[in-house]
């Protein structure tokens, strides 16, 4: 069973990650996608070209920094990140039992019907009695894989002007999208593990009417 104090800490980390890191990242990704839809018919023209270039630079800087923050490793400085949360779960994996997970469900009938199914889906194995260490480690490795290029971009181009920056391969917009998608999937998975419920989708606004005033 997870000690109450530890569970409280993890849920506080989840809340901070969701409200201060994940939600702004998803909003920026969605607005940038809407921007691309609006400027697509004007590619090759000078219509709002400088503004579009500036918005793209701002997007890359924001998303690169946000992804770098979410993938931050544990250090001597107190920080909050998805990576740090996963590493804490890895160190305490023996506490993440099915018996403990079942306690998320208030209704015993619902628990018997769905808890094992949901736990198995999250854990990646059938009839698991505890959450596998290998699953958490694989997710940490996947987070590292999809964010490595973005962290290089942020460290060498955005946060610093590294003299060796022109020797590295930069991530594409597709790489940025992939990193955001994987981060969202992993966050959703472990939020459900720790709370019994997936996160609500971020409320996204349709800003295309405003953008079309510039790119009709």
CSV table of C-alpha atoms in Angstrom, one decimal:
chain,number,residue,atom,x,y,z
A,1,UNK,CA,0.0,0.0,0.0
A,2,UNK,CA,1.1,3.6,-0.7
A,3,UNK,CA,1.8,5.5,2.5
A,4,UNK,CA,-0.7,8.4,2.8
A,5,UNK,CA,2.0,11.0,3.0
A,6,UNK,CA,3.7,9.7,-0.2
A,7,UNK,CA,0.4,9.5,-2.1
A,8,UNK,CA,-0.4,13.1,-1.1
A,9,UNK,CA,3.0,14.3,-2.4
A,10,UNK,CA,2.4,12.4,-5.7
A,11,UNK,CA,-1.0,13.9,-6.2
A,12,UNK,CA,0.3,17.4,-5.4
A,13,UNK,CA,3.0,16.8,-8.1
A,14,UNK,CA,0.3,15.7,-10.5
A,15,UNK,CA,-1.7,18.8,-9.9
A,16,UNK,CA,1.3,21.1,-10.4
A,17,UNK,CA,2.4,19.2,-13.5
A,18,UNK,CA,-1.2,19.3,-15.0
A,19,UNK,CA,-2.0,23.0,-14.2
A,20,UNK,CA,1.4,24.6,-14.7
A,21,UNK,CA,3.0,22.5,-17.3
A,22,UNK,CA,0.7,20.2,-19.3
A,23,UNK,CA,-2.3,22.4,-19.8
A,24,UNK,CA,-0.4,25.4,-21.2
A,25,UNK,CA,1.6,23.1,-23.4
A,26,UNK,CA,-1.6,21.6,-24.9
A,27,UNK,CA,-3.2,25.0,-25.4
A,28,UNK,CA,-0.1,26.2,-27.3
A,29,UNK,CA,0.0,23.1,-29.5
A,30,UNK,CA,-3.6,23.6,-30.4
A,31,UNK,CA,-3.3,27.3,-31.2
A,32,UNK,CA,-0.2,26.7,-33.3
A,33,UNK,CA,-2.1,24.0,-35.3
A,34,UNK,CA,-4.9,26.5,-35.9
A,35,UNK,CA,-2.3,29.1,-37.0
A,36,UNK,CA,-0.9,26.7,-39.5
A,37,UNK,CA,-4.4,26.1,-40.9
A,38,UNK,CA,-5.0,29.8,-41.4
A,39,UNK,CA,-1.6,30.6,-43.0
A,40,UNK,CA,-1.5,27.6,-45.3
A,41,UNK,CA,-3.3,29.3,-48.2
A,42,UNK,CA,-0.9,32.3,-47.9
A,43,UNK,CA,2.4,30.3,-48.0
A,44,UNK,CA,4.6,32.0,-50.6
A,45,UNK,CA,3.1,35.4,-50.1
A,46,UNK,CA,4.1,38.3,-47.8
A,47,UNK,CA,0.7,38.3,-46.1
A,48,UNK,CA,1.5,38.5,-42.4
A,49,UNK,CA,4.8,36.7,-43.1
A,50,UNK,CA,6.9,38.5,-40.4
A,51,UNK,CA,4.1,38.0,-37.8
A,52,UNK,CA,3.8,34.3,-38.7
A,53,UNK,CA,7.6,33.9,-38.4
A,54,UNK,CA,7.6,35.6,-35.0
A,55,UNK,CA,4.7,33.4,-33.8
A,56,UNK,CA,6.6,30.3,-34.9
A,57,UNK,CA,9.7,31.3,-33.1
A,58,UNK,CA,7.7,32.0,-29.9
A,59,UNK,CA,5.9,28.7,-30.2
A,60,UNK,CA,9.2,26.7,-30.6
A,61,UNK,CA,10.7,28.6,-27.6
A,62,UNK,CA,7.7,28.0,-25.4
A,63,UNK,CA,7.2,24.3,-26.3
A,64,UNK,CA,10.9,23.5,-26.2
A,65,UNK,CA,11.2,25.0,-22.8
A,66,UNK,CA,8.0,23.3,-21.5
A,67,UNK,CA,9.1,19.9,-22.8
A,68,UNK,CA,12.6,20.4,-21.3
A,69,UNK,CA,10.9,21.2,-18.0
A,70,UNK,CA,8.7,18.1,-18.0
A,71,UNK,CA,11.7,15.9,-18.8
A,72,UNK,CA,13.9,17.4,-16.1
A,73,UNK,CA,15.8,14.8,-14.1
A,74,UNK,CA,16.1,14.8,-10.3
A,75,UNK,CA,18.9,17.1,-9.2
A,76,UNK,CA,20.1,18.9,-6.0
A,77,UNK,CA,17.6,21.7,-6.8
A,78,UNK,CA,14.0,21.0,-5.8
A,79,UNK,CA,12.0,20.8,-9.1
A,80,UNK,CA,8.7,19.4,-10.4
A,81,UNK,CA,8.6,17.4,-13.5
A,82,UNK,CA,6.9,14.3,-15.1
A,83,UNK,CA,10.3,12.6,-15.2
A,84,UNK,CA,10.9,13.2,-11.4
A,85,UNK,CA,7.4,11.8,-10.6
A,86,UNK,CA,8.1,8.7,-12.7
A,87,UNK,CA,11.4,8.1,-11.0
A,88,UNK,CA,9.8,8.4,-7.6
A,89,UNK,CA,7.2,5.8,-8.7
A,90,UNK,CA,10.0,3.6,-9.9
A,91,UNK,CA,11.7,3.7,-6.5
A,92,UNK,CA,8.4,2.9,-4.7
A,93,UNK,CA,6.9,0.4,-7.2
A,94,UNK,CA,6.4,-2.2,-4.5
A,95,UNK,CA,3.7,0.0,-3.0
A,96,UNK,CA,1.7,0.2,-6.3
A,97,UNK,CA,-0.3,-2.9,-5.8
A,98,UNK,CA,-3.7,-3.9,-7.3
A,99,UNK,CA,-5.2,-4.0,-3.8
A,100,UNK,CA,-4.2,-0.4,-3.3
A,101,UNK,CA,-5.5,0.6,-6.7
A,102,UNK,CA,-8.8,-1.1,-6.0
A,103,UNK,CA,-9.3,1.3,-3.1
A,104,UNK,CA,-9.8,4.2,-5.7
A,105,UNK,CA,-13.2,2.7,-6.4
A,106,UNK,CA,-15.9,3.6,-3.8
A,107,UNK,CA,-18.5,1.1,-5.1
A,108,UNK,CA,-17.4,-2.5,-4.5
A,109,UNK,CA,-19.5,-3.8,-7.4
A,110,UNK,CA,-17.8,-1.3,-9.8
A,111,UNK,CA,-14.4,-2.2,-8.3
A,112,UNK,CA,-14.9,-5.9,-8.9
A,113,UNK,CA,-16.0,-5.3,-12.5
A,114,UNK,CA,-13.6,-2.7,-13.7
A,115,UNK,CA,-10.6,-2.2,-11.3
A,116,UNK,CA,-8.6,-5.2,-12.5
A,117,UNK,CA,-9.3,-4.4,-16.1
A,118,UNK,CA,-8.1,-0.8,-15.7
A,119,UNK,CA,-5.1,-1.8,-13.7
A,120,UNK,CA,-4.1,-4.4,-16.2
A,121,UNK,CA,-4.4,-1.9,-19.1
A,122,UNK,CA,-2.2,0.6,-17.2
A,123,UNK,CA,0.4,-2.0,-16.1
A,124,UNK,CA,0.5,-3.8,-19.5
A,125,UNK,CA,0.0,-7.3,-18.1
A,126,UNK,CA,-2.9,-9.5,-17.3
A,127,UNK,CA,-4.1,-10.1,-13.7
A,128,UNK,CA,-1.2,-8.1,-12.3
A,129,UNK,CA,-0.9,-8.0,-8.5
A,130,UNK,CA,1.4,-5.0,-8.6
A,131,UNK,CA,2.5,-2.4,-11.1
A,132,UNK,CA,5.6,-3.7,-12.9
A,133,UNK,CA,9.0,-2.0,-12.5
A,134,UNK,CA,9.7,-2.7,-16.2
A,135,UNK,CA,6.6,-0.8,-17.2
A,136,UNK,CA,7.6,2.4,-15.4
A,137,UNK,CA,11.2,2.0,-16.6
A,138,UNK,CA,10.0,1.6,-20.2
A,139,UNK,CA,7.9,4.8,-19.9
A,140,UNK,CA,10.9,6.7,-18.5
A,141,UNK,CA,13.0,5.5,-21.4
A,142,UNK,CA,10.3,6.5,-23.9
A,143,UNK,CA,10.0,10.0,-22.3
A,144,UNK,CA,13.8,10.3,-22.6
A,145,UNK,CA,13.7,9.1,-26.2
A,146,UNK,CA,11.1,11.5,-27.5
A,147,UNK,CA,12.4,14.6,-25.6
A,148,UNK,CA,16.2,14.2,-26.2
A,149,UNK,CA,16.2,16.2,-29.4
A,150,UNK,CA,14.0,18.9,-27.9
A,151,UNK,CA,16.2,19.2,-24.9
A,152,UNK,CA,19.2,19.6,-27.2
A,153,UNK,CA,17.3,22.4,-29.1
A,154,UNK,CA,16.4,24.1,-25.9
A,155,UNK,CA,19.9,23.9,-24.3
A,156,UNK,CA,22.0,24.8,-27.3
A,157,UNK,CA,19.7,27.3,-29.2
A,158,UNK,CA,17.0,28.7,-26.8
A,159,UNK,CA,18.6,28.9,-23.4
A,160,UNK,CA,22.2,29.2,-24.6
A,161,UNK,CA,24.2,30.1,-27.7
A,162,UNK,CA,26.3,27.0,-27.9
A,163,UNK,CA,29.3,27.3,-30.2
A,164,UNK,CA,28.7,23.7,-31.4
A,165,UNK,CA,25.0,24.2,-32.0
A,166,UNK,CA,25.3,23.9,-35.8
A,167,UNK,CA,26.6,20.4,-35.5
A,168,UNK,CA,23.4,19.0,-34.0
A,169,UNK,CA,20.3,17.7,-35.8
A,170,UNK,CA,17.4,19.8,-34.8
A,171,UNK,CA,13.9,18.3,-34.2
A,172,UNK,CA,11.1,19.0,-36.7
A,173,UNK,CA,7.6,20.3,-35.9
A,174,UNK,CA,6.5,16.7,-36.1
A,175,UNK,CA,9.1,15.8,-33.5
A,176,UNK,CA,7.7,18.5,-31.2
A,177,UNK,CA,4.2,17.2,-31.7
A,178,UNK,CA,5.3,13.6,-31.0
A,179,UNK,CA,6.9,14.7,-27.8
A,180,UNK,CA,3.8,16.5,-26.6
A,181,UNK,CA,1.6,13.6,-27.5
A,182,UNK,CA,3.8,11.1,-25.6
A,183,UNK,CA,4.0,13.4,-22.6
A,184,UNK,CA,0.2,13.6,-22.6
A,185,UNK,CA,-0.3,9.9,-22.8
A,186,UNK,CA,2.2,9.2,-20.0
A,187,UNK,CA,0.7,11.8,-17.8
A,188,UNK,CA,-2.8,10.5,-18.4
A,189,UNK,CA,-1.7,7.0,-17.6
A,190,UNK,CA,-0.1,7.8,-14.3
A,191,UNK,CA,-2.8,10.2,-13.2
A,192,UNK,CA,-5.3,7.4,-13.6
A,193,UNK,CA,-3.0,5.1,-11.6
A,194,UNK,CA,-2.6,7.5,-8.7
A,195,UNK,CA,-6.2,8.9,-8.7
A,196,UNK,CA,-8.4,6.4,-10.4
A,197,UNK,CA,-9.4,8.9,-13.1
A,198,UNK,CA,-7.8,10.2,-16.3
A,199,UNK,CA,-7.3,14.0,-16.6
A,200,UNK,CA,-10.0,16.1,-18.2
A,201,UNK,CA,-9.2,17.4,-21.7
A,202,UNK,CA,-7.9,20.9,-21.7
A,203,UNK,CA,-10.5,23.5,-22.7
A,204,UNK,CA,-9.4,24.8,-26.1
A,205,UNK,CA,-10.7,27.9,-27.8
A,206,UNK,CA,-11.2,28.3,-31.5
A,207,UNK,CA,-9.0,31.3,-32.3
A,208,UNK,CA,-9.2,31.0,-36.1
A,209,UNK,CA,-11.8,33.8,-36.5
A,210,UNK,CA,-9.2,36.2,-35.0
A,211,UNK,CA,-6.4,34.7,-37.0
A,212,UNK,CA,-8.4,35.1,-40.2
A,213,UNK,CA,-8.6,38.8,-39.7
A,214,UNK,CA,-4.9,38.7,-40.6
A,215,UNK,CA,-4.9,35.7,-43.0
A,216,UNK,CA,-8.4,35.9,-44.6
